[in-house]
Structure formats: C-alpha cells, structure tokens
Amino acid sequence: MTDFPGTTGLIFNEPLLWEKGKKGRTGFSLPRRDVASYPLDESITGDGPDFPDLSEVDVIRHYIRLSQWNFSVDSGMYPLGSCTMKYNPKTNERQASHPGFAGAHPLLPPHLSQGILQLMFELEKFLVEITGMDAASLQPAAGAHGELAGMLLFHAYHKSKGTPRSKIIVPDTAHGTNPASAALCGYKPVPIKSNEQGVLAPKDVAQVMDEETAGIMVTNPNTLGLFEENVKAIADIVHAKDGLVYCDGANMNAVMGIVHMGDIGIDVLHLNLHKTFSSPHGGGGPGSGPVCVRNQLEPFLPVPRVIQKDGHYLLSIDFPQSIGKLHAFCGNVGVLIRAYSYVASMGAENLKKASQLAVLNANYIKEKLRGTFHLAYDRPCMHECVFSDKYQQIHKVTTLDMVKRLMDYGFHPPTIYFPLVVPGAIMIEPTETESKENIDLFIDSMNAIANEAKENPDLLREAPKSAKRRRLDETAAARKPCLRG
Ligand SMILES: *Cc1c(COP(=O)(O)O)cnc(C)c1O
C-alpha cells in the first residue's frame, strides 16, 4: 500500500489553542513607540476574554496541521460523482483577487465599475454561446437557486398568458434538488420513472403531460451519467401542450461545445459555475448557478441586468415582466470572475476537449472495472459511471465499507447510495483533470479493494485504518457537531 500516493503522510495530532498557550508568549512585535504612553481606561483593560498567549510558530503549526486533516482536490483525486471536483487552475484565483475586482464595492456607481460590468456582460455572452441558448442571468447563487429561478420563470411565462399551471414532471433520475425547487415555487412534482436503459421514454412523458402541467425538469446528462437521448422528442410533446422544458445543466462538464441545448428543445437551463467552470467548491462556500433561457423567456429574467448603452455598461431594472431580484447586488461576483478567467484561458476548442476527456476518463474507468464491480447500466456513459456493490454482497461487504477503504489508498470516496434508482450505488466522476497514471492508480486501488472484499472482509468493515477519524455517526455529526479538537 505504501506505493500509493497520499497514503503514507504523517497524521498530526493537535490540541486546542487554549491547551497550547503559555503565559507571556507572543506572536507579534510592535514597532518602537514614538509617542508618549497613555494609560487606558480600566473598563477597557479589565478582564477580557481568556485568549491564550501564543507564538507565531504555535499559530502557524496549529492551522497548517488542521488543514492537513482535510482532503482536497489539491491533495489528491476526488472522484465524487455529480459534483465535478476538477482541479481549479490557480490563475482563476489570481484574477479574482486582483485589487480592482476584490476591492470594488457593490454600491459603486456604474461609471466607476465599468470593468466588472463588462466582465459580467461578456460572461453572459460566453455562457449563452457555450449552451446554445439566447440570454442569461448570473444572479442565482447555486445550482438549486438556478432551479428556483427557472421555476419562477416557468410560472411568470404561464401567468403572462393568463393560464398559471400547478404541476411539473420530474423524472426519478433528476437531482434531488429538482423536486425541492419545484415544490418551493408552489408546483406539485409529478414523478416519472426512467426506462430499463436508464433514460426517459417519450411515451411516459406523453401519458402525464397535460394543460395543468407547467413542463418538465430533466437532468441531462442525467444522474446515472447517461445522455437523455430522447430529449428532443420529449420537448416536442411538452411544447405541444404549451409546456416548457427545464434542463438541469449541472452536468454540463460532459457536453460543453458538443450539445446545443436550444436545438434539442430546452427553454431554461442552469449551469453550475462552481462545478463546470472551475471554482473551488464544497463545504458550502459561495457558488453560482446562472440561468440561460430562450428568447421567449428573456423578458422574465431577474433584474438588475447588465446592459450596454452608448459604449457604456449599465445596470437596468427596466424589465417590467421580470421575476425580480434573486440575490443581493449582482450575485456571487468572485465566482463569476473565476468562471470568466477559466473560459477565457481555455478557449472554445479546449472547453470542448475538456468535455471529451471527462467522458473518455469515465468510460475508461467503466471498462476497466466492469466485471469486478456490478455495472448498473451497461452502456456508454458520459462524464461519470455508476457501479453497485452487488458482487461484493456475497462477502457481506457494502458500498460504504469499500469507499471507506479507498481513503486508506489515498483517494476521496466517490458519491455513494446516489442515484437512488441504483441500490448500493457507487458513482465515479474522475473529471478531465486527472492523468492516466492517477486514474490507473485509482483503478488498481478499486481492484485491490475488491480482492480484500473476498479475502479479508473484516478489514474493510473496519476501514479506514489510516484516517484521523474513522466511522462517524454521520447524522449525529451533522446534528450535534463537536467543535473541540
Ligand atoms: C450539484 C448539482 C445540483 C445542485 O447544485 P448546488 O450548487 O449544490 O445547489 C443540481 N443538479 C445536479 C445534477 C447537480 O449535480
């Protein structure tokens, strides 16, 4: 096992800063005083909080050690299906921290914010071109927020025609946020099943689509990592009843520059800039989930919108049919700068290539591990592939046991038990940024674990062996977090 990278590092123990402190230590030195000293008021110098006294070395080691308890895409492969944990080029960070951007206040008047307004204007154009849609709003702060925006747009569209609708079709392979966003907007989600090939059948949509139904939410590629090949036929069925088609485009990483969403009948699409367009994410940090729309929905987009007038960029709220404001100011602007930097530094050809490599890498893993692990749907996949623990169940080893063991081999576990339509699912998304060597190491590790499942199943049940924390009660960890060291 020592041959695998990331597995032999030291694991540091680290006490709380309060336990490390020693009276009289200090982490700073003040410059020589050049004014007379002056006694402070007792009420300021009295008993303050009991902060520990620490040296600079104490503090630096403390935080560096804590940071090493974490796994990140900068420390190793992170094949977390559906989350697109690709490596994020550091140039994006550099652009976002440019003082002209980082120091700009959102209340600056437009004539002092031409640079950032131009960037947002052009980013909308980039996203529209990449997706094959007509207009975009950068306001939504995450994928799920983009979905809510999409549902509000659906509602505004039908309301403008004098016929608001009450239901929405949501397939079982949609991301869990889809029915939640629809319900939050007041729609009743109508579930439909995917067929035995893992995709939607037009006849199943035709059966439930009626004049009370606002439309359908499809995730494409879907959460099984499969392309919804009937989406055009489905869009025709929905449009025939004046319904609209929403596409959850969080998986756009598989199809950039390849699928023209407008041409396949999509009316609204959200993107996850923090996934496909390369911003660090996870742990609830800021995200961005722009919505892209076809022409007929543009009047309803959120305000303010960036417009160009006489060679200047302005923020306009002059869109009377708009669904209104969805986020303070203009959204999470730092993520927008990173996405702009990513798109501009990649260029059209390389974005397409990134998608091709993401798909190639996932299919390579699928082909190499088939036979060892049960393949849920035996057909070419997009950017992720889904296995299950069916073959390992005879040794009473579960998906959870195996992915916990993967941590001992130096990899972040894949997504598990999702999508729900595959019992014991293991959903692997390598992304385009992993080299063949890294992917081969991952495959070797998965094979080694499958062998351990046969020969030493107890070992897997106790995994991970080398992690700082082993098997947490995940519910209690979320509900009653223990914040001590
Ligand atoms: C990640 C994801 C979402 C939700 O995005 P958030 O930014 O986490 O709200 C929605 N749909 C799919 C398919 C996703 O992968």
Coordinates of C-alpha atoms in Angstrom, one line a residue, residues 108-371:
L108 CA -20.0 51.9 -6.6
P109 CA -21.8 53.8 -9.4
P110 CA -21.6 52.2 -12.9
H111 CA -19.2 54.7 -14.2
L112 CA -16.7 53.5 -11.6
S113 CA -17.4 49.8 -12.2
Q114 CA -17.1 49.5 -16.0
G115 CA -14.6 46.7 -15.7
I116 CA -16.7 44.3 -13.7
L117 CA -19.9 45.2 -15.6
Q118 CA -18.1 44.4 -18.8
L119 CA -16.9 41.1 -17.4
M120 CA -20.4 40.1 -16.4
F121 CA -21.8 41.3 -19.8
E122 CA -19.3 39.2 -21.6
L123 CA -19.6 36.2 -19.3
E124 CA -23.3 36.1 -20.1
K125 CA -22.4 36.0 -23.8
F126 CA -19.9 33.2 -23.3
L127 CA -22.4 31.1 -21.4
V128 CA -25.1 31.7 -24.0
E129 CA -22.7 30.6 -26.7
I130 CA -21.5 27.5 -24.9
T131 CA -25.0 26.3 -24.1
G132 CA -26.7 27.4 -27.3
M133 CA -29.3 29.5 -25.5
D134 CA -30.3 33.2 -26.1
A135 CA -29.9 35.1 -22.8
A136 CA -28.6 34.6 -19.3
S137 CA -28.8 35.9 -15.7
L138 CA -25.8 35.5 -13.4
Q139 CA -27.7 36.2 -10.2
P140 CA -28.6 32.7 -8.8
A141 CA -26.1 31.7 -6.1
A142 CA -26.0 28.0 -6.7
G143 CA -27.5 25.2 -8.8
A144 CA -30.6 24.8 -6.7
H145 CA -31.1 28.6 -6.7
G146 CA -30.9 28.5 -10.5
E147 CA -33.6 25.8 -10.5
L148 CA -35.8 28.0 -8.4
A149 CA -35.1 30.9 -10.8
G150 CA -36.1 28.5 -13.7
M151 CA -39.4 27.6 -11.9
L152 CA -40.2 31.2 -11.3
L153 CA -39.6 31.9 -15.0
F154 CA -42.0 29.0 -15.9
H155 CA -44.6 30.5 -13.6
A156 CA -44.1 34.0 -15.0
Y157 CA -44.4 32.7 -18.6
H158 CA -47.8 30.9 -18.0
K159 CA -49.1 33.7 -15.8
S160 CA -48.3 36.2 -18.6
K161 CA -50.5 34.1 -20.9
G162 CA -53.3 34.2 -18.3
T163 CA -53.1 30.4 -17.5
P164 CA -50.9 29.7 -14.5
R165 CA -50.3 25.9 -14.0
S166 CA -49.9 23.8 -11.0
K167 CA -47.8 20.7 -11.8
I168 CA -44.4 19.8 -13.0
I169 CA -43.0 16.5 -14.3
V170 CA -39.8 15.3 -12.5
P171 CA -38.1 12.0 -13.5
D172 CA -36.6 9.6 -10.9
T173 CA -33.1 10.3 -12.4
A174 CA -33.3 14.0 -11.6
H175 CA -31.1 15.5 -9.0
G176 CA -32.9 15.7 -5.6
T177 CA -32.8 19.5 -5.7
N178 CA -35.2 19.5 -8.7
P179 CA -38.4 18.4 -7.0
A180 CA -37.5 20.5 -4.0
S181 CA -37.1 23.6 -6.1
A182 CA -40.4 23.0 -7.9
A183 CA -42.2 22.5 -4.6
L184 CA -40.7 25.7 -3.2
C185 CA -42.2 27.5 -6.2
G186 CA -45.6 26.0 -5.4
Y187 CA -45.6 23.4 -8.1
K188 CA -46.7 19.8 -7.4
P189 CA -43.9 17.5 -8.7
V190 CA -45.2 14.6 -10.7
P191 CA -42.6 11.8 -10.7
I192 CA -42.0 9.5 -13.7
K193 CA -39.6 6.6 -14.0
S194 CA -36.8 6.2 -16.4
N195 CA -36.8 3.0 -18.6
E196 CA -34.6 -0.1 -18.4
Q197 CA -31.9 1.8 -20.4
G198 CA -31.8 4.4 -17.6
V199 CA -33.3 7.2 -19.7
L200 CA -36.8 8.8 -20.2
A201 CA -39.2 7.3 -22.7
P202 CA -41.3 9.9 -24.7
K203 CA -44.5 7.8 -24.2
D204 CA -44.2 8.0 -20.4
V205 CA -44.0 11.8 -20.6
A206 CA -46.9 11.9 -23.1
Q207 CA -49.0 10.0 -20.5
V208 CA -48.7 12.6 -17.8
M209 CA -48.3 15.8 -19.8
D210 CA -51.5 17.9 -19.8
E211 CA -52.7 21.6 -19.8
E212 CA -52.3 21.8 -16.0
T213 CA -48.6 20.9 -16.2
A214 CA -46.1 23.7 -16.5
G215 CA -43.5 21.5 -18.0
I216 CA -40.7 19.0 -17.2
M217 CA -37.4 19.2 -15.4
V218 CA -34.8 16.9 -17.0
T219 CA -31.2 16.5 -15.8
N220 CA -29.1 15.9 -18.9
P221 CA -26.7 14.1 -18.7
N222 CA -28.8 12.5 -16.0
T223 CA -27.7 11.4 -12.6
L224 CA -26.8 7.9 -14.0
G225 CA -24.2 9.6 -16.1
L226 CA -26.3 8.8 -19.2
F227 CA -27.4 11.2 -22.0
E228 CA -31.1 11.6 -22.3
E229 CA -31.2 10.7 -25.9
N230 CA -35.0 11.2 -26.3
V231 CA -34.9 14.8 -25.0
K232 CA -35.9 16.3 -28.4
A233 CA -39.0 14.1 -28.7
I234 CA -39.9 14.8 -25.1
A235 CA -39.6 18.5 -25.7
D236 CA -41.9 18.3 -28.7
I237 CA -44.5 16.5 -26.5
V238 CA -44.3 19.1 -23.8
H239 CA -44.3 22.1 -26.2
A240 CA -47.4 20.8 -28.0
K241 CA -49.3 21.4 -24.7
D242 CA -47.6 24.8 -24.3
G243 CA -45.4 23.4 -21.5
L244 CA -41.8 24.4 -21.0
V245 CA -38.6 22.3 -20.7
Y246 CA -36.2 22.9 -17.9
C247 CA -32.7 21.3 -18.1
D248 CA -30.6 20.9 -15.0
G249 CA -27.2 21.6 -16.6
A250 CA -25.1 21.0 -13.6
N251 CA -23.6 18.1 -15.6
M252 CA -22.6 20.4 -18.5
N253 CA -19.0 19.3 -18.0
A254 CA -19.8 16.3 -20.2
V255 CA -21.2 18.3 -23.2
M256 CA -19.5 21.7 -23.5
G257 CA -19.3 22.7 -27.1
I258 CA -20.9 19.4 -28.1
V259 CA -24.6 19.7 -27.3
H260 CA -26.6 22.8 -28.4
M261 CA -29.3 22.9 -25.7
G262 CA -31.5 25.3 -27.6
D263 CA -31.6 22.9 -30.6
I264 CA -32.8 20.0 -28.5
G265 CA -35.8 22.0 -27.2
I266 CA -34.5 23.3 -23.9
D267 CA -36.2 26.5 -22.7
V268 CA -34.4 27.1 -19.5
L269 CA -31.0 25.7 -18.3
H270 CA -29.0 26.3 -15.3
L271 CA -25.2 25.9 -15.1
N272 CA -23.1 25.3 -12.0
L273 CA -20.2 27.7 -12.5
H274 CA -18.5 26.2 -9.4
K275 CA -18.5 22.8 -11.0
T276 CA -18.1 23.0 -14.7
F277 CA -16.4 26.4 -14.8
S278 CA -13.9 25.7 -12.2
S279 CA -14.4 27.5 -8.9
P280 CA -13.3 25.7 -5.7
H281 CA -16.5 24.3 -4.1
G282 CA -17.8 22.1 -1.3
G283 CA -18.3 22.9 2.3
G284 CA -21.0 25.4 1.4
G285 CA -18.7 28.1 0.0
P286 CA -20.0 30.6 -2.5
G287 CA -21.3 29.2 -5.8
S288 CA -23.0 30.5 -8.9
G289 CA -25.9 28.9 -10.8
P290 CA -26.7 31.2 -13.8
V291 CA -29.9 30.5 -15.7
C292 CA -29.8 30.6 -19.5
V293 CA -33.1 31.0 -21.5
R294 CA -34.5 31.0 -25.0
N295 CA -35.8 34.3 -26.4
Q296 CA -39.4 33.9 -25.3
L297 CA -38.4 33.8 -21.6
E298 CA -35.8 36.6 -21.7
P299 CA -38.3 39.4 -20.6
F300 CA -38.8 37.5 -17.3
L301 CA -35.1 37.2 -16.3
P302 CA -34.1 38.6 -12.8
V303 CA -33.2 42.3 -12.5
P304 CA -30.9 44.2 -12.4
R305 CA -29.5 43.2 -15.8
V306 CA -26.2 44.5 -17.3
I307 CA -26.9 46.3 -20.5
Q308 CA -24.7 48.1 -22.9
K309 CA -25.6 51.7 -24.0
D310 CA -23.5 54.2 -26.0
G311 CA -20.4 52.1 -25.4
H312 CA -21.0 52.0 -21.6
Y313 CA -22.3 49.3 -19.3
L314 CA -25.2 49.9 -17.0
L315 CA -27.4 48.1 -14.5
S316 CA -31.0 48.2 -15.6
I317 CA -34.2 47.3 -13.8
D318 CA -36.3 48.4 -16.7
F319 CA -37.8 45.0 -17.4
P320 CA -41.4 45.2 -16.3
Q321 CA -42.1 41.5 -16.7
S322 CA -39.1 40.4 -14.6
I323 CA -39.4 37.9 -11.8
G324 CA -37.5 40.5 -9.7
K325 CA -34.3 40.2 -7.7
L326 CA -32.9 36.9 -6.5
H327 CA -29.7 37.9 -4.8
A328 CA -28.2 41.0 -3.2
F329 CA -26.4 43.1 -5.8
C330 CA -25.2 41.0 -8.8
G331 CA -24.8 37.5 -7.4
N332 CA -21.5 35.9 -6.2
V333 CA -19.2 38.0 -8.3
G334 CA -16.0 36.3 -7.2
V335 CA -17.2 33.1 -8.8
L336 CA -18.1 34.9 -11.9
I337 CA -14.6 36.3 -12.3
R338 CA -13.1 32.8 -11.8
A339 CA -15.5 31.4 -14.5
Y340 CA -14.6 34.2 -16.9
S341 CA -10.9 33.6 -16.3
Y342 CA -11.5 29.8 -16.9
V343 CA -13.5 30.3 -20.1
A344 CA -11.1 32.9 -21.5
S345 CA -8.0 30.9 -20.7
M346 CA -9.4 27.7 -22.1
G347 CA -11.0 29.0 -25.3
A348 CA -13.7 27.2 -27.3
E349 CA -11.6 24.3 -28.6
N350 CA -10.2 23.5 -25.2
L351 CA -13.6 23.6 -23.4
K352 CA -14.8 21.1 -25.9
K353 CA -11.7 19.0 -25.4
A354 CA -12.2 19.1 -21.6
S355 CA -15.7 17.6 -22.0
Q356 CA -14.3 14.9 -24.4
L357 CA -11.6 14.0 -21.9
A358 CA -14.1 14.0 -19.0
V359 CA -16.2 11.5 -20.9
L360 CA -13.2 9.4 -22.0
N361 CA -11.9 9.2 -18.5
A362 CA -15.2 8.0 -17.1
N363 CA -15.6 5.4 -19.9
Y364 CA -12.1 4.2 -19.3
I365 CA -12.8 3.5 -15.6
K366 CA -16.1 1.9 -16.5
E367 CA -14.4 -0.5 -18.9
K368 CA -11.6 -1.3 -16.6
L369 CA -13.7 -2.0 -13.5
R370 CA -16.6 -3.8 -15.2
G371 CA -16.7 -7.4 -14.2

